[in-house]
Amino acid sequence: MANENRLLTTQSREEFARWYASALEQRRQDLLTRIELADSIEKRFAVLVVLLYPENQGRYKALQHDTGNSVRASHWNHVTLGKQRITSRMIQLFGGAYPQFIFWMTTGIENEQHQGPRGLVDAYMEVCEKPRIKRLF
């Protein structure tokens, strides 16, 4: 009986490990798809904000601070939610804080000279998704 319980536990752990790896890969693919489908400056900006500020709590206050406090957090939030268009001033401020991403954000072109958000996906997964999925079990 004890061996049977250990076997079930081992099988359960292996099953969970497979499910966990599958769920992480699915979320990673969802993020990469979101990057691919970002067809406007606002959508690309929203992708960058989520990946650069993975902790949802205080995300827009941190963005406000990092861009010099001249645009309120609520305005950054409205852009990512699609309630407001991004302004030229916001683009300038964001580009000053993150010059490596501004070309991709404005054009959607990602190449060896201009970094896009793909490199941020793994860091985002480490900070946000792995702890979230582990909490489910």
CSV table of C-alpha atoms in Angstrom, one decimal:
chain,number,residue,atom,x,y,z
A,1,MET,CA,0.0,0.0,0.0
A,2,ALA,CA,2.8,2.5,0.9
A,3,ASN,CA,4.5,1.7,-2.4
A,4,GLU,CA,1.2,2.3,-4.2
A,5,ASN,CA,0.8,5.7,-2.6
A,6,ARG,CA,4.4,6.6,-3.5
A,7,LEU,CA,3.8,5.5,-7.1
A,8,LEU,CA,0.6,7.6,-7.3
A,9,THR,CA,2.5,10.6,-5.9
A,10,THR,CA,5.3,10.1,-8.3
A,11,GLN,CA,2.9,9.8,-11.2
A,12,SER,CA,1.0,12.8,-10.0
A,13,ARG,CA,4.2,14.8,-9.8
A,14,GLU,CA,5.2,13.7,-13.3
A,15,GLU,CA,1.8,14.6,-14.7
A,16,PHE,CA,1.9,18.0,-13.0
A,17,ALA,CA,5.4,18.6,-14.3
A,18,ARG,CA,4.2,17.9,-17.9
A,19,TRP,CA,1.1,20.1,-17.4
A,20,TYR,CA,3.2,22.9,-15.9
A,21,ALA,CA,5.7,22.8,-18.7
A,22,SER,CA,2.9,22.8,-21.3
A,23,ALA,CA,1.1,25.7,-19.6
A,24,LEU,CA,4.3,27.8,-19.5
A,25,GLU,CA,5.0,27.1,-23.1
A,26,GLN,CA,1.5,28.0,-24.1
A,27,ARG,CA,1.7,31.3,-22.2
A,28,ARG,CA,5.0,32.0,-23.8
A,29,GLN,CA,3.5,31.3,-27.3
A,30,ASP,CA,0.6,33.6,-26.4
A,31,LEU,CA,3.0,36.4,-25.6
A,32,LEU,CA,4.9,35.9,-28.8
A,33,THR,CA,1.6,35.9,-30.8
A,34,ARG,CA,0.6,39.1,-29.1
A,35,ILE,CA,3.9,40.6,-30.2
A,36,GLU,CA,3.3,39.5,-33.8
A,37,LEU,CA,-0.2,40.8,-33.9
A,38,ALA,CA,0.6,44.2,-32.5
A,39,ASP,CA,-0.2,46.3,-35.5
A,40,SER,CA,-0.2,49.8,-34.1
A,41,ILE,CA,2.0,52.0,-32.0
A,42,GLU,CA,-0.5,51.7,-29.1
A,43,LYS,CA,-0.6,47.9,-29.2
A,44,ARG,CA,3.2,47.7,-29.4
A,45,PHE,CA,3.5,50.2,-26.6
A,46,ALA,CA,1.1,48.0,-24.5
A,47,VAL,CA,3.1,44.9,-25.2
A,48,LEU,CA,6.3,46.7,-24.1
A,49,VAL,CA,4.7,48.1,-20.9
A,50,VAL,CA,3.5,44.6,-19.8
A,51,LEU,CA,6.9,43.0,-20.6
A,52,LEU,CA,9.0,45.9,-19.1
A,53,TYR,CA,6.8,46.2,-16.0
A,54,PRO,CA,5.7,42.6,-15.2
A,55,GLU,CA,4.4,43.4,-11.8
A,56,ASN,CA,0.9,44.7,-12.4
A,57,GLN,CA,0.7,46.5,-9.1
A,58,GLY,CA,2.2,50.0,-9.5
A,59,ARG,CA,3.1,49.4,-13.2
A,60,TYR,CA,1.9,52.8,-14.4
A,61,LYS,CA,3.3,54.7,-11.4
A,62,ALA,CA,6.7,53.1,-12.2
A,63,LEU,CA,6.4,54.1,-15.8
A,64,GLN,CA,5.4,57.7,-14.8
A,65,HIS,CA,8.6,57.8,-12.6
A,66,ASP,CA,10.9,56.3,-15.3
A,67,THR,CA,9.7,58.8,-17.9
A,68,GLY,CA,10.3,61.9,-15.8
A,69,ASN,CA,6.9,62.3,-14.1
A,70,SER,CA,5.5,64.7,-16.7
A,71,VAL,CA,2.7,62.3,-17.8
A,72,ARG,CA,0.4,61.0,-15.2
A,73,ALA,CA,0.2,57.2,-14.6
A,74,SER,CA,-3.5,57.3,-15.5
A,75,HIS,CA,-2.7,58.5,-19.0
A,76,TRP,CA,-0.1,55.7,-19.6
A,77,ASN,CA,-2.8,53.3,-18.3
A,78,HIS,CA,-5.4,54.7,-20.7
A,79,VAL,CA,-3.1,54.2,-23.7
A,80,THR,CA,-2.4,50.5,-22.8
A,81,LEU,CA,-6.2,49.9,-22.4
A,82,GLY,CA,-7.0,51.6,-25.7
A,83,LYS,CA,-8.9,54.4,-24.2
A,84,GLN,CA,-6.4,57.1,-25.4
A,85,ARG,CA,-4.1,57.5,-28.3
A,86,ILE,CA,-0.4,57.8,-27.5
A,87,THR,CA,0.9,61.3,-28.0
A,88,SER,CA,4.1,62.5,-29.5
A,89,ARG,CA,5.2,63.7,-26.0
A,90,MET,CA,4.6,60.2,-24.6
A,91,ILE,CA,6.6,58.6,-27.5
A,92,GLN,CA,9.5,61.0,-26.8
A,93,LEU,CA,9.4,60.3,-23.0
A,94,PHE,CA,9.2,56.5,-23.5
A,95,GLY,CA,11.9,56.6,-26.1
A,96,GLY,CA,14.2,58.6,-23.7
A,97,ALA,CA,13.7,55.9,-21.1
A,98,TYR,CA,13.9,52.9,-23.4
A,99,PRO,CA,15.7,53.9,-26.6
A,100,GLN,CA,16.4,50.3,-27.5
A,101,PHE,CA,12.7,49.6,-28.1
A,102,ILE,CA,11.5,52.9,-29.7
A,103,PHE,CA,12.2,51.8,-33.3
A,104,TRP,CA,10.2,48.6,-32.9
A,105,MET,CA,7.4,50.4,-31.1
A,106,THR,CA,7.0,53.0,-33.9
A,107,THR,CA,7.6,50.8,-36.9
A,108,GLY,CA,7.0,47.2,-35.9
A,109,ILE,CA,10.4,46.3,-37.5
A,110,GLU,CA,12.7,44.1,-35.4
A,111,ASN,CA,16.1,43.2,-36.7
A,112,GLU,CA,19.7,42.9,-35.4
A,113,GLN,CA,20.1,46.7,-35.3
A,114,HIS,CA,16.8,47.4,-33.5
A,115,GLN,CA,15.8,45.3,-30.5
A,116,GLY,CA,12.2,44.3,-30.2
A,117,PRO,CA,10.4,42.8,-27.2
A,118,ARG,CA,11.1,39.1,-27.8
A,119,GLY,CA,14.1,39.2,-25.5
A,120,LEU,CA,11.9,40.3,-22.7
A,121,VAL,CA,9.5,37.4,-22.8
A,122,ASP,CA,11.7,35.0,-20.8
A,123,ALA,CA,12.3,37.5,-18.0
A,124,TYR,CA,8.6,38.2,-17.9
A,125,MET,CA,7.9,34.5,-17.6
A,126,GLU,CA,10.3,34.2,-14.7
A,127,VAL,CA,8.8,37.1,-12.8
A,128,CYS,CA,5.1,36.7,-13.5
A,129,GLU,CA,4.0,33.5,-15.0
A,130,LYS,CA,6.0,30.8,-13.2
A,131,PRO,CA,4.9,32.0,-9.7
A,132,ARG,CA,1.3,32.4,-10.9
A,133,ILE,CA,1.1,28.9,-12.3
A,134,LYS,CA,2.8,27.3,-9.2
A,135,ARG,CA,0.2,29.0,-6.9
A,136,LEU,CA,-2.6,27.0,-8.6
A,137,PHE,CA,-1.2,23.8,-7.1
